[in-house]
Coordinates of C-alpha atoms and ligand atoms in Angstrom, one line a residue:
M1 CA 0.2 0.1 0.0
R2 CA 2.3 3.1 -1.4
R3 CA -1.0 5.4 -0.5
T4 CA -0.7 7.8 2.6
L5 CA -2.8 10.4 3.2
S6 CA -1.0 12.4 6.4
V7 CA 1.1 16.0 5.4
A8 CA 3.9 16.4 6.3
V9 CA 6.6 19.7 6.4
F10 CA 10.0 18.9 5.5
G11 CA 13.4 20.4 6.7
G12 CA 14.7 23.1 4.3
L13 CA 15.6 26.7 4.9
L14 CA 13.9 28.5 7.2
A15 CA 12.1 31.6 6.1
V16 CA 12.1 34.1 8.9
S17 CA 9.2 36.3 8.0
A18 CA 10.6 40.1 7.6
L19 CA 6.9 40.8 8.4
A20 CA 5.7 38.5 10.5
G21 CA 3.8 40.7 13.1
C22 CA 3.4 44.0 10.9
G23 CA -0.4 42.4 9.9
D24 CA -2.2 44.5 13.5
S25 CA -4.2 46.3 12.1
D26 CA -6.0 49.6 14.0
G27 CA -9.1 47.9 14.1
G28 CA -10.7 50.4 12.1
A29 CA -10.8 48.8 8.8
E30 CA -14.1 45.9 8.7
G31 CA -12.6 42.5 9.3
G32 CA -9.1 44.0 10.1
G33 CA -6.8 43.3 13.4
G34 CA -10.1 41.5 15.4
D35 CA -10.4 44.1 17.8
D36 CA -11.8 40.6 19.4
G37 CA -8.0 39.5 19.4
Q38 CA -9.0 37.2 16.6
I39 CA -6.7 36.8 13.5
V40 CA -8.6 37.7 10.3
L41 CA -7.4 35.9 7.5
G42 CA -8.3 37.1 4.5
F43 CA -8.7 34.1 2.2
S44 CA -8.9 34.4 -1.7
Q45 CA -9.9 31.1 -3.7
V46 CA -9.4 29.8 -7.1
G47 CA -13.4 28.8 -7.1
A48 CA -15.5 25.5 -7.7
E49 CA -14.5 23.9 -11.0
S50 CA -14.0 20.5 -9.3
G51 CA -15.0 18.0 -5.7
W52 CA -10.8 18.5 -5.2
R53 CA -11.4 22.2 -4.9
T54 CA -14.6 21.9 -2.4
A55 CA -13.0 20.1 0.0
N56 CA -10.4 22.0 -0.2
T57 CA -12.1 24.8 1.0
E58 CA -14.6 22.8 3.5
S59 CA -10.7 22.2 4.7
I60 CA -9.8 25.3 4.7
K61 CA -13.4 26.6 6.8
A62 CA -12.8 23.8 9.0
S63 CA -9.6 24.4 10.3
A64 CA -9.6 28.3 11.1
T65 CA -13.3 27.5 12.4
A66 CA -11.6 25.4 15.4
A67 CA -8.1 27.4 15.5
G68 CA -9.9 30.0 16.2
I69 CA -9.2 32.1 13.2
K70 CA -12.0 34.7 11.7
L71 CA -11.7 33.9 7.3
Q72 CA -12.7 36.3 4.7
F73 CA -13.1 33.6 2.9
S74 CA -14.0 34.9 -1.1
D75 CA -14.5 32.5 -4.5
A76 CA -13.0 33.9 -6.9
Q77 CA -15.1 31.8 -9.6
G78 CA -11.7 31.2 -11.6
K79 CA -10.7 34.3 -12.5
Q80 CA -6.8 35.7 -12.1
E81 CA -8.7 39.7 -12.0
N82 CA -11.3 38.5 -8.8
Q83 CA -8.7 36.9 -7.0
I84 CA -5.9 40.6 -7.1
S85 CA -9.7 42.6 -6.3
D86 CA -9.4 40.1 -3.4
I87 CA -6.2 40.4 -2.0
R88 CA -6.4 44.5 -2.6
G89 CA -10.2 44.8 -0.9
F90 CA -8.6 42.2 1.9
I91 CA -5.8 44.9 2.2
T92 CA -8.1 47.7 2.5
Q93 CA -9.7 45.7 5.1
K94 CA -6.4 45.5 6.4
V95 CA -6.7 41.7 7.2
D96 CA -3.6 39.9 9.2
V97 CA -2.8 37.3 7.4
I98 CA -3.2 37.3 3.0
A99 CA -3.6 33.6 1.8
F100 CA -4.8 32.6 -1.7
S101 CA -4.6 29.4 -4.7
P102 CA -3.4 31.6 -7.4
V103 CA -5.8 30.6 -10.2
V104 CA -1.9 31.1 -12.8
T105 CA 1.0 31.3 -11.9
S106 CA 2.2 34.5 -13.8
G107 CA 1.3 38.1 -13.0
W108 CA 1.1 38.3 -9.0
D109 CA 3.8 40.3 -8.4
A110 CA 2.3 44.1 -8.3
V111 CA -0.1 43.7 -5.7
L112 CA 1.4 40.8 -3.8
K113 CA 4.1 44.3 -4.2
E114 CA 1.2 46.1 -2.4
A115 CA 0.3 43.8 0.6
K116 CA 4.2 44.1 1.5
D117 CA 4.5 47.2 1.3
A118 CA 0.9 47.7 3.9
G119 CA 2.9 44.7 5.9
I120 CA 0.5 42.5 5.4
P121 CA 2.2 38.6 5.4
V122 CA 0.8 36.2 2.5
I123 CA 0.6 33.0 2.6
L124 CA 0.2 30.5 -1.0
T125 CA -1.6 27.4 -0.9
D126 CA -1.6 24.7 -3.1
R127 CA -0.8 26.7 -6.0
A128 CA 2.6 28.4 -7.3
V129 CA 3.2 32.1 -8.0
D130 CA 5.8 32.4 -10.6
S131 CA 7.8 35.5 -8.7
Q132 CA 11.1 35.7 -8.6
D133 CA 11.3 38.1 -6.0
T134 CA 10.4 35.0 -2.7
S135 CA 10.0 37.8 -0.4
L136 CA 6.9 38.8 -1.6
Y137 CA 5.2 35.6 0.4
Q138 CA 6.2 34.0 3.7
S139 CA 5.3 29.9 2.5
F140 CA 3.9 28.1 -0.1
I141 CA 2.1 25.2 1.9
G142 CA 1.0 22.7 -1.0
S143 CA 2.0 19.8 -3.7
D144 CA 4.5 18.9 -5.7
F145 CA 2.4 18.5 -9.0
K146 CA 5.5 17.6 -11.2
V147 CA 6.4 14.4 -9.2
E148 CA 2.5 13.9 -9.5
G149 CA 3.0 14.0 -13.5
T150 CA 6.3 11.5 -13.3
K151 CA 4.3 9.1 -11.1
A152 CA 1.9 9.1 -13.8
G153 CA 4.0 8.9 -16.4
E154 CA 5.8 5.7 -14.2
W155 CA 2.8 4.0 -13.6
L156 CA 1.7 4.2 -17.6
V157 CA 5.5 2.8 -18.3
K158 CA 5.4 0.2 -15.7
E159 CA 2.1 -1.4 -17.4
Y160 CA 3.2 -1.1 -21.4
E161 CA 6.6 -2.4 -20.1
G162 CA 8.3 -4.6 -22.5
K163 CA 4.9 -4.0 -25.3
T164 CA 6.2 -2.8 -28.7
G165 CA 3.2 -1.1 -30.6
D166 CA 2.8 2.0 -30.7
V167 CA 0.0 3.4 -27.3
N168 CA -1.5 6.6 -28.3
I169 CA -2.2 9.0 -25.6
V170 CA -5.0 11.5 -25.0
E171 CA -4.0 14.1 -22.6
L172 CA -7.1 16.4 -20.3
Q173 CA -5.1 19.1 -19.4
G174 CA -6.3 21.5 -16.7
T175 CA -6.5 25.3 -16.1
T176 CA -4.1 26.9 -18.5
G177 CA -1.0 28.3 -17.0
S178 CA -1.8 26.9 -13.3
A179 CA 0.6 25.2 -12.9
P180 CA -0.9 21.9 -11.7
A181 CA -1.5 21.8 -15.3
I182 CA 1.8 22.9 -16.2
D183 CA 3.5 20.8 -14.3
R184 CA 2.1 17.5 -14.7
Q185 CA 2.6 17.4 -18.1
T186 CA 5.7 18.2 -17.5
G187 CA 6.1 15.4 -15.4
F188 CA 4.1 12.8 -17.2
A189 CA 6.9 13.5 -20.3
D190 CA 9.6 13.6 -19.0
A191 CA 8.7 9.8 -17.6
I192 CA 7.4 8.4 -20.7
K193 CA 10.0 10.5 -22.8
A194 CA 12.3 7.2 -23.2
N195 CA 9.7 5.1 -24.4
P196 CA 8.7 6.2 -27.9
N197 CA 5.8 4.9 -28.5
L198 CA 4.0 6.0 -25.9
K199 CA 2.6 8.5 -27.9
I200 CA 0.4 11.8 -26.6
V201 CA -1.5 11.7 -30.0
K202 CA -3.6 15.0 -28.3
S203 CA -3.6 17.3 -25.9
Q204 CA -6.3 19.6 -24.5
T205 CA -7.3 21.9 -22.0
G206 CA -10.8 20.7 -19.5
D207 CA -9.7 23.8 -17.4
F208 CA -9.8 20.9 -14.8
K209 CA -14.1 20.4 -14.7
R210 CA -15.8 17.7 -15.4
A211 CA -18.3 19.6 -18.5
D212 CA -15.5 20.4 -20.1
G213 CA -13.8 17.0 -19.9
K214 CA -16.3 15.0 -21.5
T215 CA -16.9 17.8 -24.1
V216 CA -13.4 17.7 -25.2
M217 CA -12.8 13.7 -25.1
E218 CA -15.5 13.5 -27.3
T219 CA -13.9 15.9 -30.6
F220 CA -10.2 13.0 -29.2
L221 CA -12.5 10.4 -29.9
Q222 CA -14.2 11.7 -33.4
S223 CA -10.9 13.0 -34.5
V224 CA -8.9 10.0 -33.6
P225 CA -9.0 6.6 -35.3
K226 CA -7.6 4.7 -31.7
I227 CA -7.2 6.0 -28.6
D228 CA -5.1 3.0 -25.8
V229 CA -4.9 5.0 -22.9
L230 CA -6.7 9.1 -21.7
Y231 CA -4.8 10.8 -18.6
A232 CA -5.9 13.3 -17.6
H233 CA -4.8 16.2 -15.0
N234 CA -8.0 15.6 -12.7
D235 CA -10.5 13.0 -12.0
D236 CA -13.4 15.3 -12.7
M237 CA -12.5 16.1 -16.3
G238 CA -11.7 11.7 -16.7
L239 CA -15.0 11.5 -14.5
G240 CA -15.8 13.4 -17.9
A241 CA -14.1 11.5 -20.6
I242 CA -16.0 8.0 -19.8
E243 CA -19.0 9.8 -20.5
A244 CA -18.4 10.8 -23.5
I245 CA -16.4 6.8 -23.4
K246 CA -19.4 5.3 -22.7
A247 CA -21.4 7.3 -25.4
A248 CA -19.2 6.7 -28.1
G249 CA -20.1 3.0 -26.7
K250 CA -16.2 1.5 -25.3
K251 CA -15.4 0.7 -22.0
P252 CA -13.9 2.8 -19.8
G253 CA -10.9 1.1 -18.4
Q254 CA -10.5 -2.0 -20.7
D255 CA -10.9 -0.8 -24.5
I256 CA -9.2 3.6 -23.2
K257 CA -6.3 3.3 -19.9
I258 CA -7.3 5.9 -18.2
I259 CA -5.1 7.7 -15.4
T260 CA -6.0 10.5 -13.8
V261 CA -5.4 13.1 -10.5
D262 CA -6.6 13.9 -6.8
A263 CA -8.0 10.5 -5.7
V264 CA -11.9 12.3 -4.8
K265 CA -14.5 10.5 -3.4
D266 CA -15.4 10.0 -6.8
G267 CA -12.7 9.1 -9.7
M268 CA -11.9 6.4 -5.7
T269 CA -15.7 4.5 -6.8
A270 CA -14.7 4.6 -10.9
L271 CA -11.1 2.7 -10.4
A272 CA -12.7 1.4 -7.8
A273 CA -15.1 -0.3 -10.4
G274 CA -12.7 -1.0 -13.0
E275 CA -13.5 2.5 -15.5
I276 CA -9.9 4.0 -14.1
N277 CA -6.5 2.4 -14.3
F278 CA -5.1 3.9 -11.7
I279 CA -4.9 7.5 -9.7
V280 CA -2.1 9.7 -8.5
E281 CA -2.9 11.7 -4.9
C282 CA -4.1 15.2 -4.8
S283 CA -4.2 16.0 -0.5
P284 CA -7.0 18.9 -0.2
L285 CA -6.5 19.0 3.2
L286 CA -4.5 22.0 3.5
G287 CA -6.1 24.1 6.4
D288 CA -4.3 22.3 8.9
Q289 CA -1.2 23.4 8.2
L290 CA -2.8 26.3 7.1
M291 CA -3.6 28.3 10.3
E292 CA -0.4 26.9 11.8
T293 CA 1.6 28.8 9.4
V294 CA -1.2 31.8 9.9
K295 CA -0.6 31.6 14.1
A296 CA 3.8 31.0 13.3
V297 CA 4.4 34.1 10.7
K298 CA 1.8 36.1 13.1
D299 CA 3.5 35.5 15.9
G300 CA 6.7 37.0 14.1
K301 CA 7.7 32.4 14.3
P302 CA 10.0 31.1 11.6
V303 CA 8.5 29.4 9.5
E304 CA 8.9 26.7 6.1
K305 CA 9.7 28.7 2.8
R306 CA 7.6 25.5 0.9
I307 CA 5.1 23.4 3.1
L308 CA 4.8 20.0 0.9
T309 CA 2.0 17.7 1.3
K310 CA 3.2 14.0 1.3
E311 CA 0.3 11.9 -0.9
G312 CA 0.6 8.6 -2.5
T313 CA -1.2 6.6 -5.5
F314 CA -3.6 4.1 -5.9
T315 CA -4.5 0.7 -8.1
Q316 CA -8.0 -0.7 -8.3
E317 CA -7.2 -2.6 -4.9
E318 CA -6.1 0.0 -3.4
A319 CA -9.0 2.6 -3.8
K320 CA -11.4 -0.5 -2.7
A321 CA -9.4 -0.5 0.3
A322 CA -9.3 2.7 1.1
L323 CA -13.0 3.7 0.3
P324 CA -15.2 3.3 3.2
T325 CA -12.6 5.2 4.9
R326 CA -12.5 8.1 2.1
K327 CA -13.6 11.5 3.5
Y328 CA -13.7 13.7 0.8
Ligands
AHR1 O1 -4.9 22.9 -8.0 C1 -5.3 21.7 -7.6 C2 -5.6 21.3 -8.9 O2 -6.8 22.3 -8.7 C3 -6.8 20.0 -8.7 O3 -6.1 18.9 -9.1 C4 -7.6 20.1 -9.4 O4 -9.5 19.0 -9.1 C5 -7.8 21.5 -8.7 O5 -9.0 21.8 -9.4

C-alpha cells in the first residue's frame, strides 16, 4: 500500500518572516486585526471547479473555525482579476494575513508588492506563483505537481513494459497557465520520453471541470481513430471523459486505460469499479497546516518557505480498501 494521507513539513531553509507580526490593524477597518484579539485571515479561493476544490474549501473553513481564526473567504470563480481585487480588498480591510491559491502562476508581482508594502504577510496554498522575488510571500503550502505527473507516467511505462506497438495517449490538461497543469504535463512527458512507442497524440485543456472533460473527450474520440490511454490532470475531467467514452460505445478502463490525479471519492469509486485504472493522489486537506502557518507568521515565528504535502497513489485494489473511510 503506497498511499499516505498525512501531510508533512519537510526540512529545508527556514525563512524568518520579515513581515511577521506587522499585520496588526488599527482595528478601524472592517474585518481587520480583530479588536477581540482574533487573527483575521483573508483567503481568496480559485473557485469551485472540481470535487478537489470543494474538499479544499471545506478543509480551510473547518480548520479556521477549529483554530479560532476569523476567515474572510472569497471565491474568485476561476478568474485572476477577481483574486487580485480580493487581495486589494484584504489590504484595505487590514486583515492580519492574506492567503490564496493562485489560479495561474504569472502576473502576481504588483499586487503581492502592495501587500508587502502594507505590512501584510502572504501565504500561498495549493498552487505556486512564478515571482522571482520570493520575499513577496512567506510560505508555499501544497503538493509537488511535477512528481504527481511523474508518478502517472511511471505507472504507464510499467503497464506497457515489454510491449513494442504504438500506444496512443490523449491528455486532458488542467486550467491553462495553472501550476498543476504545467507541472503535471511536464512530469508525465518526462517520465514517458524514453519510450518512443508511448505517444501523446492529442493534448487539450478541460479546465479541471467535468463538463469540459466530457466535451473535449468527445472531440478526441471523433478525431483519433485509436485511443489507448487517457491521462487526465484531475478526476473530474476523467469522470466527464468516461461519460463520453461510454456514449461512444467503448468501455472505460478496458478499451481505453485511464489515469487521473486527485483521488476524490467519485474518482476512487470509478477506480474501484474498474473504469479508471490508476489515480495519483493530490491531497486537498491543507487547512490545518495553513492555520498553523498563519498563527506562526502572525506571532513572528520562523516558517518553512516550502511546506510539501505527502501523498501516494491508488490501484483498483487500494481504492477498494480506502473507499469505506475516504473523507472526501
Ligand atoms: O490545484 C489543484 C488542482 O485544482 C486539483 O488537482 C484540481 O482538481 C483542482 O481543480
